[in-house]
Tab-separated table of C-alpha atoms in Angstrom:
chain	number	residue	atom	x	y	z
L	1	THR	CA	210.122	109.453	164.540
L	2	GLN	CA	207.607	107.732	162.281
L	3	VAL	CA	206.182	105.684	165.125
L	4	GLN	CA	205.822	108.622	167.506
L	5	SER	CA	204.143	110.717	164.811
L	6	ARG	CA	201.380	108.104	164.845
L	7	GLY	CA	200.853	108.540	168.583
L	8	ILE	CA	202.761	105.409	169.601
L	9	PHE	CA	205.436	105.935	172.220
L	10	ALA	CA	207.988	103.474	173.524
L	11	PRO	CA	207.440	102.342	177.107
L	12	VAL	CA	209.586	104.017	179.729
L	13	LEU	CA	210.892	102.848	183.065
L	14	PRO	CA	208.266	103.010	185.806
L	15	ALA	CA	208.172	106.437	187.477
L	16	SER	CA	209.193	104.756	190.720
L	17	GLY	CA	212.569	103.898	189.166
L	18	TYR	CA	211.776	100.200	189.475
L	19	ARG	CA	214.207	98.058	187.473
L	20	GLY	CA	212.839	94.528	187.783
L	21	GLU	CA	213.972	93.647	191.291
L	22	MET	CA	212.109	90.846	193.048
L	23	PRO	CA	211.619	90.576	196.808
L	24	GLN	CA	213.084	87.521	198.510
L	25	ASP	CA	209.690	86.376	199.785
L	26	LEU	CA	206.498	86.986	197.828
L	27	THR	CA	204.360	85.322	200.487
L	28	GLY	CA	205.093	88.183	202.882
L	29	LEU	CA	203.590	90.817	200.566
L	30	ASP	CA	200.024	91.959	201.073
L	31	ASP	CA	197.546	92.203	198.200
L	32	ASP	CA	198.308	95.867	197.467
L	33	ASP	CA	202.065	95.255	197.404
L	34	LEU	CA	201.593	92.265	195.078
L	35	GLY	CA	199.447	94.375	192.766
L	36	ASP	CA	202.013	97.180	192.754
L	37	LEU	CA	204.804	94.701	192.064
L	38	LEU	CA	202.901	93.173	189.129
L	39	ASN	CA	202.187	96.634	187.725
L	40	ASN	CA	205.852	97.650	188.029
L	41	LEU	CA	206.952	94.391	186.427
L	42	SER	CA	204.526	94.955	183.557
L	43	GLN	CA	205.915	98.436	182.956
L	44	PHE	CA	209.502	97.255	183.266
L	45	THR	CA	208.907	94.315	180.907
L	46	GLY	CA	207.369	96.667	178.348
L	47	PHE	CA	210.348	98.981	178.649
L	48	VAL	CA	212.835	96.145	178.216
L	49	GLU	CA	210.892	94.783	175.224
L	50	SER	CA	211.183	98.210	173.615
L	51	GLU	CA	214.918	98.256	174.332
L	52	LEU	CA	215.182	94.750	172.855
L	53	ALA	CA	213.514	95.919	169.652
L	54	GLN	CA	215.998	98.779	169.419
L	55	ALA	CA	218.911	96.422	170.074
L	56	GLN	CA	217.635	94.119	167.315
L	57	ALA	CA	217.418	97.063	164.898
L	58	LYS	CA	220.987	98.116	165.730
L	59	LEU	CA	222.207	94.546	165.298
L	60	ASP	CA	220.483	94.274	161.928
L	61	ALA	CA	222.033	97.574	160.833
L	62	ALA	CA	225.498	96.477	161.986
L	63	LYS	CA	225.177	93.186	160.095
L	64	SER	CA	224.054	95.006	156.972
L	65	GLN	CA	226.956	97.445	157.235
L	66	PHE	CA	229.370	94.552	157.733
L	67	GLU	CA	228.098	92.748	154.634
L	68	PHE	CA	228.390	95.943	152.591
L	69	THR	CA	231.918	96.670	153.843
L	70	TYR	CA	232.999	93.071	153.323
L	71	ALA	CA	231.704	93.085	149.741
L	72	ARG	CA	233.344	96.439	148.918
L	73	VAL	CA	236.716	95.326	150.274
L	74	ARG	CA	236.454	91.967	148.493
L	75	ILE	CA	235.774	93.730	145.170
L	76	GLY	CA	238.819	95.937	145.767
L	77	VAL	CA	241.048	92.989	146.585
L	78	LYS	CA	239.880	91.085	143.511
L	79	ALA	CA	240.536	94.077	141.259
L	80	LEU	CA	244.081	94.534	142.567
L	81	ALA	CA	245.118	90.891	142.717
L	82	GLU	CA	243.290	89.258	139.801
L	83	GLY	CA	244.910	85.912	139.128
L	84	ARG	CA	247.995	86.556	141.257
L	85	ILE	CA	246.754	85.176	144.609
L	86	THR	CA	244.570	82.292	145.703
L	87	ASP	CA	240.958	82.690	146.817
L	88	ARG	CA	242.023	81.814	150.364
L	89	ASP	CA	244.593	84.604	150.324
L	90	LYS	CA	241.974	87.020	148.980
L	91	THR	CA	239.633	86.046	151.819
L	92	ASP	CA	242.445	86.531	154.331
L	93	LEU	CA	243.140	89.994	152.921
L	94	VAL	CA	239.455	90.889	153.207
L	95	ILE	CA	238.887	89.658	156.762
L	96	THR	CA	242.024	91.387	158.017
L	97	ASP	CA	241.236	94.704	156.354
L	98	PRO	CA	240.774	97.354	159.099
L	99	ARG	CA	237.382	98.425	157.686
L	100	VAL	CA	236.086	94.851	157.826
L	101	VAL	CA	237.572	94.313	161.287
L	102	GLU	CA	235.842	97.471	162.544
L	103	ALA	CA	232.517	96.482	160.974
L	104	GLN	CA	232.785	92.993	162.506
L	105	ALA	CA	233.535	94.508	165.920
L	106	LYS	CA	230.340	96.578	165.654
L	107	VAL	CA	228.360	93.417	164.847
L	108	LEU	CA	229.825	91.609	167.851
L	109	TYR	CA	229.153	94.558	170.144
L	110	SER	CA	225.576	94.935	168.872
L	111	GLU	CA	224.998	91.209	169.251
L	112	SER	CA	226.205	91.252	172.859
L	113	ILE	CA	223.863	94.166	173.672
L	114	TYR	CA	220.981	92.310	172.002
L	115	ARG	CA	221.680	89.074	173.895
L	116	LEU	CA	222.037	90.827	177.232
L	117	THR	CA	218.824	92.778	176.675
L	118	ARG	CA	217.012	89.602	175.621
L	119	THR	CA	218.192	87.849	178.793
L	120	ILE	CA	216.936	90.739	180.945
L	121	ARG	CA	213.585	90.672	179.107
L	122	GLU	CA	213.250	86.905	179.644
L	123	GLN	CA	213.987	87.298	183.370
L	124	ALA	CA	211.493	90.143	183.670
L	125	GLN	CA	208.870	87.992	181.949
L	126	ARG	CA	209.570	85.067	184.308
L	127	ASN	CA	209.307	87.440	187.286
L	128	TRP	CA	205.964	88.755	185.984
L	129	GLU	CA	204.689	85.190	185.595
L	130	THR	CA	205.846	84.330	189.137
L	131	VAL	CA	204.021	87.299	190.657
L	132	SER	CA	200.936	86.589	188.565
L	133	ARG	CA	200.907	82.974	189.815
L	134	ARG	CA	201.270	84.212	193.399
L	135	ILE	CA	198.285	86.517	192.942
L	136	THR	CA	196.292	83.593	191.540
L	137	GLN	CA	197.329	81.421	194.494
L	138	ARG	CA	196.361	84.188	196.903
L	139	GLY	CA	192.919	84.384	195.281
L	140	GLN	CA	192.527	80.621	195.542
L	141	GLU	CA	193.531	80.737	199.212
L	142	VAL	CA	190.894	83.408	199.879
L	143	GLU	CA	188.222	81.382	198.062
L	144	ARG	CA	189.195	78.250	199.995
L	145	MET	CA	188.969	80.154	203.295
L	146	LYS	CA	185.518	81.462	202.323
L	147	ARG	CA	184.314	77.957	201.490
L	148	ASP	CA	185.765	76.534	204.702
L	149	HIS	CA	184.129	79.284	206.733
L	150	ASN	CA	180.753	78.815	205.042
L	151	VAL	CA	180.856	75.049	205.501
L	152	ALA	CA	182.033	75.379	209.095
L	153	GLY	CA	179.319	77.943	209.849
L	154	ILE	CA	176.488	75.621	208.847
L	155	GLN	CA	175.612	72.935	211.273
L	156	ALA	CA	175.009	69.576	209.675
L	157	PRO	CA	171.596	68.099	210.389
L	158	THR	CA	171.454	65.432	213.034
L	159	GLY	CA	169.241	62.413	213.148
L	160	ARG	CA	167.588	60.642	210.284
L	161	PHE	CA	165.551	61.829	207.409
L	162	TYR	CA	162.168	60.218	207.016
L	163	ARG	CA	159.868	60.342	204.063
L	164	ARG	CA	156.555	61.890	204.655
L	165	PRO	CA	153.644	59.666	204.059
L	166	GLY	CA	152.256	60.179	200.573
L	167	SER	CA	155.375	61.687	199.040
């Protein structure tokens, strides 16, 4: 395609076959597992975003085809029934025409695929954000432990401080 000829390729599912699953307990994962999970989520989110873009393109095409079909059938109905039927009856004839019904069904199907894909993308993004926050929390916990250890390892001075004469 045009995009691929420019060296841009759509993301693919992670090689591991990961499909966005989240463990029940993130706190039980070690640092390496958290990093792997974030990486897999990033790849999966990219893949789903690519699928969402394709679903949007198919929805746009289905809507365009519906509008074209609707207009063509409406022109045909007007030509055959000029002045003999009401506008409401003409509209009824158009929306019940099998070609229009089929085009509308394709729009509805494409819209459902788009919405489902968008929902999966939003969940994948929330999962990525959750894992990212957990990694940040883990880093903060490590820093806090380092500070606590450093403070605990230094003995506080005892007694009083006196000024030296002449200072």
